[in-house]
Short mmCIF file of N, CA and C in Angstrom, two decimals:
data_model
loop_
_atom_site.label_atom_id
_atom_site.label_comp_id
_atom_site.label_asym_id
_atom_site.label_seq_id
_atom_site.Cartn_x
_atom_site.Cartn_y
_atom_site.Cartn_z
N UNK A 11 -209.22 64.38 -10.84
CA UNK A 11 -207.99 64.73 -11.50
C UNK A 11 -207.46 63.98 -12.57
N UNK A 12 -207.06 64.80 -13.80
CA UNK A 12 -206.17 64.37 -15.11
C UNK A 12 -204.79 64.61 -15.18
N UNK A 13 -204.34 63.18 -15.39
CA UNK A 13 -203.02 63.77 -15.13
C UNK A 13 -202.44 62.85 -16.86
N UNK A 14 -201.51 63.75 -16.85
CA UNK A 14 -200.72 63.60 -18.44
C UNK A 14 -199.37 63.43 -17.94
N UNK A 15 -198.67 62.12 -18.46
CA UNK A 15 -197.35 61.38 -18.25
C UNK A 15 -196.62 60.88 -19.28
N UNK A 16 -195.43 61.75 -18.89
CA UNK A 16 -194.76 60.65 -20.76
C UNK A 16 -194.50 61.20 -22.00
N UNK A 17 -194.78 62.46 -21.69
CA UNK A 17 -194.35 63.29 -23.17
C UNK A 17 -193.30 62.81 -23.56
N UNK A 18 -192.51 62.00 -24.78
CA UNK A 18 -191.75 61.64 -24.93
C UNK A 18 -190.89 62.68 -25.98
N UNK A 19 -190.91 64.10 -25.83
CA UNK A 19 -189.71 64.76 -26.96
C UNK A 19 -189.37 65.39 -26.10
N UNK A 20 -187.88 65.28 -26.85
CA UNK A 20 -187.16 66.31 -25.31
C UNK A 20 -187.44 67.72 -25.95
N UNK A 21 -187.60 68.74 -24.44
CA UNK A 21 -188.05 70.14 -24.83
C UNK A 21 -187.36 70.61 -25.55
N UNK A 22 -186.08 69.96 -26.07
CA UNK A 22 -185.31 70.85 -26.95
C UNK A 22 -185.55 70.95 -28.62
N UNK A 23 -186.89 70.01 -28.32
CA UNK A 23 -186.96 69.29 -29.82
C UNK A 23 -188.01 70.97 -30.04
N UNK A 24 -188.22 71.56 -29.06
CA UNK A 24 -189.60 72.77 -29.73
C UNK A 24 -189.09 73.74 -29.38
N UNK A 25 -188.68 74.49 -30.65
CA UNK A 25 -188.43 76.27 -30.57
C UNK A 25 -188.90 76.65 -28.97
N UNK A 26 -188.73 77.62 -28.43
CA UNK A 26 -188.93 78.30 -27.43
C UNK A 26 -191.08 78.59 -27.57
N UNK A 27 -190.91 79.59 -29.03
CA UNK A 27 -192.30 80.31 -29.19
C UNK A 27 -193.12 79.28 -29.96
N UNK A 28 -192.98 78.38 -29.75
CA UNK A 28 -193.36 76.42 -30.05
C UNK A 28 -193.96 75.97 -28.63
N UNK A 29 -193.62 76.16 -27.72
CA UNK A 29 -193.43 75.32 -26.51
C UNK A 29 -195.21 75.58 -25.77
N UNK A 30 -195.52 76.76 -25.84
CA UNK A 30 -196.73 77.18 -24.77
C UNK A 30 -197.96 76.78 -26.22
N UNK A 31 -197.46 77.03 -27.25
CA UNK A 31 -199.10 76.85 -28.27
C UNK A 31 -198.96 74.93 -28.62
N UNK A 32 -197.92 74.73 -28.59
CA UNK A 32 -198.20 72.75 -28.41
C UNK A 32 -198.91 72.43 -27.40
N UNK A 33 -198.68 72.61 -25.86
CA UNK A 33 -198.91 72.11 -25.04
C UNK A 33 -200.54 72.72 -24.91
N UNK A 34 -200.31 74.00 -25.10
CA UNK A 34 -202.29 74.03 -24.64
C UNK A 34 -202.80 73.62 -26.01
N UNK A 35 -202.07 73.49 -27.02
CA UNK A 35 -202.99 72.96 -27.83
C UNK A 35 -203.96 71.03 -27.83
N UNK A 36 -202.43 70.71 -27.43
CA UNK A 36 -202.78 69.00 -27.30
C UNK A 36 -202.96 68.64 -26.09
N UNK A 37 -202.64 69.03 -24.52
CA UNK A 37 -202.52 68.35 -23.57
C UNK A 37 -202.98 69.43 -22.55
N UNK A 38 -203.00 70.64 -22.42
CA UNK A 38 -202.45 71.01 -20.92
C UNK A 38 -204.06 71.71 -20.53
N UNK A 39 -204.48 71.99 -21.93
CA UNK A 39 -206.12 72.32 -20.98
C UNK A 39 -207.20 71.59 -20.63
N UNK A 40 -206.66 70.08 -21.08
CA UNK A 40 -207.33 68.93 -20.47
C UNK A 40 -207.38 68.40 -18.98
N UNK A 41 -205.51 68.50 -19.01
CA UNK A 41 -204.77 67.96 -17.36
C UNK A 41 -204.69 69.21 -16.40
N UNK A 42 -204.57 68.47 -14.95
CA UNK A 42 -203.81 69.30 -14.52
C UNK A 42 -202.83 68.89 -13.88
N UNK A 43 -202.32 68.27 -13.55
CA UNK A 43 -201.16 68.09 -13.95
C UNK A 43 -200.31 66.94 -15.08
N UNK A 44 -198.85 67.86 -14.98
CA UNK A 44 -198.20 66.99 -16.79
C UNK A 44 -197.05 67.03 -15.96
N UNK A 45 -196.41 65.54 -16.05
CA UNK A 45 -194.87 65.26 -16.53
C UNK A 45 -194.20 65.20 -17.54
N UNK A 46 -193.25 65.67 -17.93
CA UNK A 46 -192.56 65.99 -19.15
C UNK A 46 -191.29 65.24 -18.23
N UNK A 47 -190.88 63.43 -18.61
CA UNK A 47 -189.72 62.80 -18.45
C UNK A 47 -188.42 63.33 -19.33
N UNK A 48 -187.34 62.89 -18.77
CA UNK A 48 -185.55 63.18 -19.80
C UNK A 48 -186.26 64.32 -20.80
N UNK A 49 -186.17 65.26 -19.74
CA UNK A 49 -186.22 66.67 -20.26
C UNK A 49 -184.65 66.85 -20.69
N UNK A 50 -184.32 68.12 -21.51
CA UNK A 50 -183.24 68.10 -22.00
C UNK A 50 -182.26 69.61 -21.23
N UNK A 51 -181.72 69.51 -21.19
CA UNK A 51 -180.98 70.41 -19.75
C UNK A 51 -181.69 71.98 -20.61
N UNK A 52 -181.88 72.76 -20.04
CA UNK A 52 -182.60 74.29 -20.46
C UNK A 52 -181.51 75.49 -19.42
N UNK A 53 -181.03 76.24 -20.00
CA UNK A 53 -180.24 77.21 -18.87
C UNK A 53 -181.56 78.14 -18.19
N UNK A 54 -182.61 78.22 -18.84
CA UNK A 54 -183.42 79.67 -18.18
C UNK A 54 -185.37 78.70 -18.60
N UNK A 55 -185.35 77.61 -17.34
CA UNK A 55 -186.62 77.17 -17.45
C UNK A 55 -187.74 78.21 -17.75
N UNK A 56 -187.61 79.34 -17.48
CA UNK A 56 -188.74 79.91 -17.59
C UNK A 56 -189.71 80.52 -18.94
N UNK A 57 -188.44 79.91 -19.71
CA UNK A 57 -188.37 80.25 -21.11
C UNK A 57 -190.30 79.30 -21.57
N UNK A 58 -190.10 78.37 -20.67
CA UNK A 58 -191.09 77.14 -20.58
C UNK A 58 -192.17 76.95 -19.96
N UNK A 59 -192.54 78.38 -19.25
CA UNK A 59 -193.59 78.50 -18.90
C UNK A 59 -195.37 78.30 -19.79
N UNK A 60 -196.07 77.56 -18.95
CA UNK A 60 -197.49 77.37 -19.47
C UNK A 60 -198.26 78.53 -19.30
N UNK A 61 -199.10 79.42 -19.81
CA UNK A 61 -199.91 79.58 -18.71
C UNK A 61 -201.11 79.19 -18.33
N UNK A 62 -201.19 79.49 -16.78
CA UNK A 62 -202.26 79.05 -16.01
C UNK A 62 -201.62 77.97 -15.15
N UNK A 63 -200.09 77.86 -15.49
CA UNK A 63 -199.80 76.42 -14.93
C UNK A 63 -198.10 76.90 -13.95
N UNK A 64 -197.29 76.22 -12.64
CA UNK A 64 -196.54 76.62 -12.08
C UNK A 64 -195.54 75.43 -12.36
N UNK A 65 -194.35 75.87 -12.65
CA UNK A 65 -193.51 74.70 -13.67
C UNK A 65 -192.22 74.44 -12.40
N UNK A 66 -192.38 73.05 -12.50
CA UNK A 66 -191.58 72.73 -11.43
C UNK A 66 -189.81 71.75 -12.53
N UNK A 67 -188.88 72.14 -11.68
CA UNK A 67 -187.98 71.35 -12.73
C UNK A 67 -186.89 70.91 -12.22
N UNK A 68 -186.77 69.52 -11.82
CA UNK A 68 -185.68 69.30 -11.42
C UNK A 68 -184.39 69.26 -11.51
N UNK A 69 -183.88 69.96 -12.77
CA UNK A 69 -182.20 70.55 -12.92
C UNK A 69 -181.73 68.83 -12.92
N UNK A 70 -180.47 68.87 -13.00
CA UNK A 70 -179.63 67.52 -12.95
C UNK A 70 -178.05 68.42 -13.70
N UNK A 71 -177.10 66.88 -13.32
CA UNK A 71 -175.74 67.13 -13.14
C UNK A 71 -174.94 65.95 -14.21
N UNK A 72 -175.95 64.59 -14.70
CA UNK A 72 -175.11 63.78 -15.61
C UNK A 72 -175.04 64.24 -17.04
N UNK A 73 -176.12 64.07 -17.55
CA UNK A 73 -175.60 64.10 -18.72
C UNK A 73 -176.95 65.55 -19.19
N UNK A 74 -177.17 65.17 -20.96
CA UNK A 74 -177.90 66.39 -21.10
C UNK A 74 -179.47 66.48 -21.50
N UNK A 75 -179.69 65.35 -20.52
CA UNK A 75 -180.97 64.46 -20.61
C UNK A 75 -181.54 64.67 -19.79
N UNK A 76 -180.75 64.21 -18.23
CA UNK A 76 -181.56 63.70 -17.26
C UNK A 76 -182.08 64.68 -15.93
N UNK A 77 -183.37 65.50 -17.20
CA UNK A 77 -184.07 66.03 -16.01
C UNK A 77 -185.59 65.80 -15.73
N UNK A 78 -186.54 66.35 -15.15
CA UNK A 78 -187.54 66.07 -14.84
C UNK A 78 -188.31 67.74 -15.48
N UNK A 79 -189.55 67.50 -15.83
CA UNK A 79 -190.27 68.99 -15.86
C UNK A 79 -191.76 68.64 -15.94
N UNK A 80 -192.24 69.41 -14.01
CA UNK A 80 -193.55 69.19 -13.87
C UNK A 80 -194.21 70.16 -13.84
N UNK A 81 -195.36 70.54 -14.49
CA UNK A 81 -196.36 71.97 -14.80
C UNK A 81 -197.56 71.42 -14.33
N UNK A 82 -198.30 72.39 -13.20
CA UNK A 82 -199.70 72.33 -12.16
C UNK A 82 -200.10 73.00 -12.87
N UNK A 83 -201.18 72.84 -12.81
CA UNK A 83 -202.63 74.00 -12.65
C UNK A 83 -202.35 74.92 -11.39
N UNK A 84 -202.29 76.13 -11.84
CA UNK A 84 -202.54 77.56 -10.58
C UNK A 84 -203.87 76.92 -9.73
N UNK A 85 -204.80 76.22 -10.27
CA UNK A 85 -205.73 76.26 -9.05
C UNK A 85 -205.77 75.38 -8.44
N UNK A 86 -204.43 74.12 -8.69
CA UNK A 86 -204.25 73.46 -7.66
C UNK A 86 -202.87 73.73 -6.49
N UNK A 87 -203.85 73.63 -4.83
CA UNK A 87 -202.78 74.04 -4.02
C UNK A 87 -201.82 72.97 -3.70
N UNK A 88 -200.94 73.08 -4.28
CA UNK A 88 -199.46 72.51 -3.69
C UNK A 88 -198.38 73.26 -3.52
N UNK A 89 -197.56 72.29 -3.01
CA UNK A 89 -196.36 72.66 -3.36
C UNK A 89 -195.03 71.21 -3.06
N UNK A 90 -193.93 71.96 -3.86
CA UNK A 90 -192.76 70.78 -4.46
C UNK A 90 -191.65 70.68 -3.84
N UNK A 91 -190.89 70.08 -4.25
CA UNK A 91 -189.65 69.70 -3.69
C UNK A 91 -188.86 69.01 -4.46
N UNK A 92 -187.17 69.39 -4.52
CA UNK A 92 -186.38 68.48 -5.44
C UNK A 92 -185.64 68.09 -4.88
N UNK A 93 -185.52 66.78 -5.03
CA UNK A 93 -185.03 65.48 -3.90
C UNK A 93 -183.63 65.00 -4.48
N UNK A 94 -182.41 64.52 -4.35
CA UNK A 94 -181.41 64.36 -4.63
C UNK A 94 -181.00 62.59 -4.12
N UNK A 95 -181.91 62.02 -5.08
CA UNK A 95 -181.55 60.39 -4.55
C UNK A 95 -180.22 59.50 -4.71
N UNK A 96 -179.42 59.76 -4.15
CA UNK A 96 -177.75 59.32 -4.58
C UNK A 96 -177.70 59.79 -6.29
N UNK A 97 -177.57 60.91 -6.92
CA UNK A 97 -177.13 61.24 -8.03
C UNK A 97 -178.19 61.80 -8.43
N UNK A 98 -179.27 61.11 -8.89
CA UNK A 98 -180.72 61.07 -9.38
C UNK A 98 -181.66 62.26 -9.05
N UNK A 99 -182.42 63.41 -9.80
CA UNK A 99 -183.11 64.10 -8.71
C UNK A 99 -184.48 63.93 -9.17
N UNK A 100 -185.09 63.71 -8.32
CA UNK A 100 -186.98 63.38 -8.58
C UNK A 100 -187.62 64.67 -7.49
N UNK A 101 -188.58 65.17 -8.52
CA UNK A 101 -189.56 66.06 -8.53
C UNK A 101 -190.62 65.28 -7.38
N UNK A 102 -191.07 66.26 -6.15
CA UNK A 102 -192.04 66.10 -5.79
C UNK A 102 -193.10 66.78 -5.70
N UNK A 103 -194.35 66.38 -5.43
CA UNK A 103 -195.52 67.81 -6.01
C UNK A 103 -196.83 66.87 -4.35
N UNK A 104 -196.55 67.86 -3.91
CA UNK A 104 -197.41 67.36 -2.49
C UNK A 104 -199.22 68.50 -2.79
N UNK A 105 -200.52 67.84 -2.74
CA UNK A 105 -201.27 68.95 -2.88
C UNK A 105 -202.56 68.09 -2.47
N UNK A 106 -203.01 68.73 -2.01
CA UNK A 106 -204.70 67.75 -1.27
C UNK A 106 -205.98 67.45 -2.28
N UNK A 107 -206.70 66.53 -2.14
CA UNK A 107 -207.66 66.38 -2.71
C UNK A 107 -208.84 66.20 -1.58
N UNK A 108 -209.65 65.87 -2.04
CA UNK A 108 -211.20 65.39 -1.33
C UNK A 108 -210.79 64.40 -0.52
N UNK A 109 -209.82 63.56 -1.13
CA UNK A 109 -209.52 62.01 -0.14
C UNK A 109 -208.49 62.24 0.74
N UNK A 110 -207.83 63.29 0.78
CA UNK A 110 -206.55 63.50 1.13
C UNK A 110 -205.49 64.02 0.71
N UNK A 111 -204.41 64.03 1.15
CA UNK A 111 -202.93 64.45 0.68
C UNK A 111 -202.74 63.20 0.12
N UNK A 112 -202.08 64.07 -0.84
CA UNK A 112 -201.15 63.52 -2.31
C UNK A 112 -200.15 63.49 -2.63
N UNK A 113 -199.16 62.49 -3.07
CA UNK A 113 -198.24 62.91 -3.43
C UNK A 113 -197.62 62.59 -5.05
N UNK A 114 -197.55 62.98 -5.97
CA UNK A 114 -196.59 62.40 -6.92
C UNK A 114 -195.47 62.56 -7.08
N UNK A 115 -194.50 61.60 -7.27
CA UNK A 115 -193.08 61.78 -7.76
C UNK A 115 -192.63 61.60 -9.32
N UNK A 116 -192.01 62.35 -9.69
CA UNK A 116 -191.62 61.90 -11.25
C UNK A 116 -190.48 62.00 -11.50
N UNK A 117 -189.63 60.71 -11.98
CA UNK A 117 -188.66 60.49 -12.00
C UNK A 117 -187.80 59.94 -13.66
N UNK A 118 -186.71 60.30 -13.51
CA UNK A 118 -185.95 60.29 -15.11
C UNK A 118 -184.61 59.15 -14.56
N UNK A 119 -184.53 58.04 -15.07
CA UNK A 119 -183.53 57.25 -14.97
C UNK A 119 -182.57 57.42 -15.90
N UNK A 120 -181.43 58.02 -16.08
CA UNK A 120 -180.26 58.20 -16.86
C UNK A 120 -179.84 57.13 -17.13
N UNK A 121 -179.64 56.86 -19.09
CA UNK A 121 -178.61 55.49 -19.04
C UNK A 121 -177.31 55.60 -17.83
N UNK A 122 -176.78 56.58 -17.47
CA UNK A 122 -175.45 56.65 -17.22
C UNK A 122 -175.41 56.28 -15.35
N UNK A 123 -176.72 55.94 -15.30
CA UNK A 123 -177.02 55.48 -13.99
C UNK A 123 -176.55 53.95 -13.91
N UNK A 124 -176.06 53.27 -12.93
CA UNK A 124 -176.57 51.88 -13.09
C UNK A 124 -177.89 51.22 -12.42
N UNK A 125 -178.43 50.60 -13.10
CA UNK A 125 -180.24 49.94 -12.82
C UNK A 125 -180.26 49.56 -11.32
N UNK A 126 -179.08 48.91 -11.00
CA UNK A 126 -179.24 48.37 -9.78
C UNK A 126 -179.15 49.23 -8.29
N UNK A 127 -178.18 50.04 -8.50
CA UNK A 127 -177.58 51.26 -7.46
C UNK A 127 -179.03 51.96 -7.95
N UNK A 128 -179.46 52.84 -8.69
CA UNK A 128 -180.25 53.39 -8.87
C UNK A 128 -181.95 52.17 -8.01
N UNK A 129 -182.24 51.49 -8.70
CA UNK A 129 -183.43 50.86 -7.76
C UNK A 129 -182.79 50.76 -6.71
N UNK A 130 -181.69 50.97 -5.88
CA UNK A 130 -181.83 50.54 -4.25
C UNK A 130 -181.92 51.98 -4.07
N UNK A 131 -181.34 53.12 -4.90
CA UNK A 131 -181.24 54.54 -4.24
C UNK A 131 -183.23 54.67 -4.17
N UNK A 132 -183.94 54.15 -5.51
CA UNK A 132 -185.49 54.57 -5.59
C UNK A 132 -186.05 53.79 -4.62
N UNK A 133 -185.91 52.61 -4.15
CA UNK A 133 -186.10 52.18 -3.07
C UNK A 133 -186.63 53.14 -1.52
N UNK A 134 -185.35 53.35 -1.75
CA UNK A 134 -184.73 53.69 -0.14
C UNK A 134 -185.65 54.66 -0.63
N UNK A 135 -185.94 55.63 -1.08
CA UNK A 135 -186.45 56.72 -1.36
C UNK A 135 -187.95 56.70 -1.00
N UNK A 136 -188.35 55.42 -1.90
CA UNK A 136 -190.03 55.76 -1.96
C UNK A 136 -190.47 54.63 -0.24
N UNK A 137 -189.28 54.63 0.19
CA UNK A 137 -189.75 53.35 1.83
C UNK A 137 -190.01 55.17 2.53
N UNK A 138 -189.49 56.07 2.66
CA UNK A 138 -189.13 56.51 3.53
C UNK A 138 -190.51 57.80 2.70
N UNK A 139 -191.51 57.61 1.76
CA UNK A 139 -192.10 58.46 1.07
C UNK A 139 -193.60 57.68 1.57
N UNK A 140 -193.89 56.87 2.77
CA UNK A 140 -194.73 56.68 3.47
C UNK A 140 -195.82 57.38 4.38
N UNK A 141 -195.30 58.61 4.61
CA UNK A 141 -196.20 59.38 5.34
C UNK A 141 -197.35 60.04 4.57
N UNK A 142 -197.45 59.80 3.15
CA UNK A 142 -198.89 60.48 2.79
C UNK A 142 -199.99 58.95 2.35
N UNK A 143 -201.14 59.72 2.49
CA UNK A 143 -202.32 58.89 2.10
C UNK A 143 -202.04 58.20 0.97
N UNK A 144 -201.51 58.22 -0.15
CA UNK A 144 -201.31 58.23 -1.36
C UNK A 144 -199.97 58.99 -2.28
N UNK A 145 -199.35 57.79 -2.60
CA UNK A 145 -198.72 58.84 -3.36
C UNK A 145 -198.68 57.66 -4.84
N UNK A 146 -198.16 58.60 -6.06
CA UNK A 146 -197.96 58.32 -7.50
C UNK A 146 -196.50 58.45 -7.49
N UNK A 147 -196.38 57.20 -8.39
CA UNK A 147 -195.11 57.53 -9.37
C UNK A 147 -194.89 57.40 -10.62
N UNK A 148 -194.62 58.79 -11.18
CA UNK A 148 -194.55 58.51 -13.04
C UNK A 148 -192.53 58.48 -13.22
N UNK A 149 -192.58 57.46 -13.94
CA UNK A 149 -191.44 57.59 -14.11
C UNK A 149 -191.31 56.90 -15.47
N UNK A 150 -189.77 57.02 -15.93
CA UNK A 150 -189.23 56.73 -16.96
C UNK A 150 -188.56 56.21 -16.44
N UNK A 151 -187.42 54.77 -16.30
CA UNK A 151 -186.38 54.35 -15.55
C UNK A 151 -186.02 53.99 -16.79
N UNK A 152 -186.15 53.59 -17.77
CA UNK A 152 -185.18 52.83 -18.75
C UNK A 152 -184.64 51.40 -18.46
N UNK A 153 -185.15 50.71 -18.09
CA UNK A 153 -184.61 49.23 -17.71
C UNK A 153 -185.81 48.71 -18.24
N UNK A 154 -184.94 47.62 -18.81
CA UNK A 154 -185.52 45.95 -19.71
C UNK A 154 -185.58 45.08 -19.17
N UNK A 155 -187.21 45.12 -18.56
CA UNK A 155 -186.84 43.84 -17.42
C UNK A 155 -186.85 42.41 -17.95
N UNK A 156 -186.55 41.96 -18.97
CA UNK A 156 -186.31 40.72 -19.50
C UNK A 156 -185.06 40.52 -19.36
N UNK A 157 -184.18 41.30 -19.14
CA UNK A 157 -182.46 41.66 -19.66
C UNK A 157 -181.89 40.77 -18.17
N UNK A 158 -181.15 40.53 -18.28
CA UNK A 158 -180.40 39.72 -17.05
C UNK A 158 -180.01 40.36 -15.86
N UNK A 159 -179.33 42.16 -16.48
CA UNK A 159 -179.26 42.79 -15.59
C UNK A 159 -180.18 43.40 -14.92
N UNK A 160 -181.36 43.68 -15.03
CA UNK A 160 -182.30 44.57 -14.34
C UNK A 160 -182.68 43.74 -13.45
#
């Protein structure tokens, strides 16, 4: 399974008619899961669909860019859930592989959320996610690990 993460442009940087061309030409054809963190607020996420992909959007309420957008190829049997972890939305996508059930967790920490509060909430959330054989997390946490505050 090929996975692409961390496309670091805001969705707002692309015009609606450019989004499908951009992703299809650069990444969508080669990847089955795409996670776009730090996604800008959009009123109609349907305008950013990709042919052959399902779109899962976290929504958000902290600022203009605190969302996550995940594309999953339609050929992958999966289900998703948007979970609120003390104010920050997380997108979970659960799917089956030959090795068993897997879960992808996509999260973005806004600069407006205190690092320690966020990390405690994320730790609690991940501890409760041990139900599947293999979990992997795709994150943009905005944490300077060399900082005294981290």
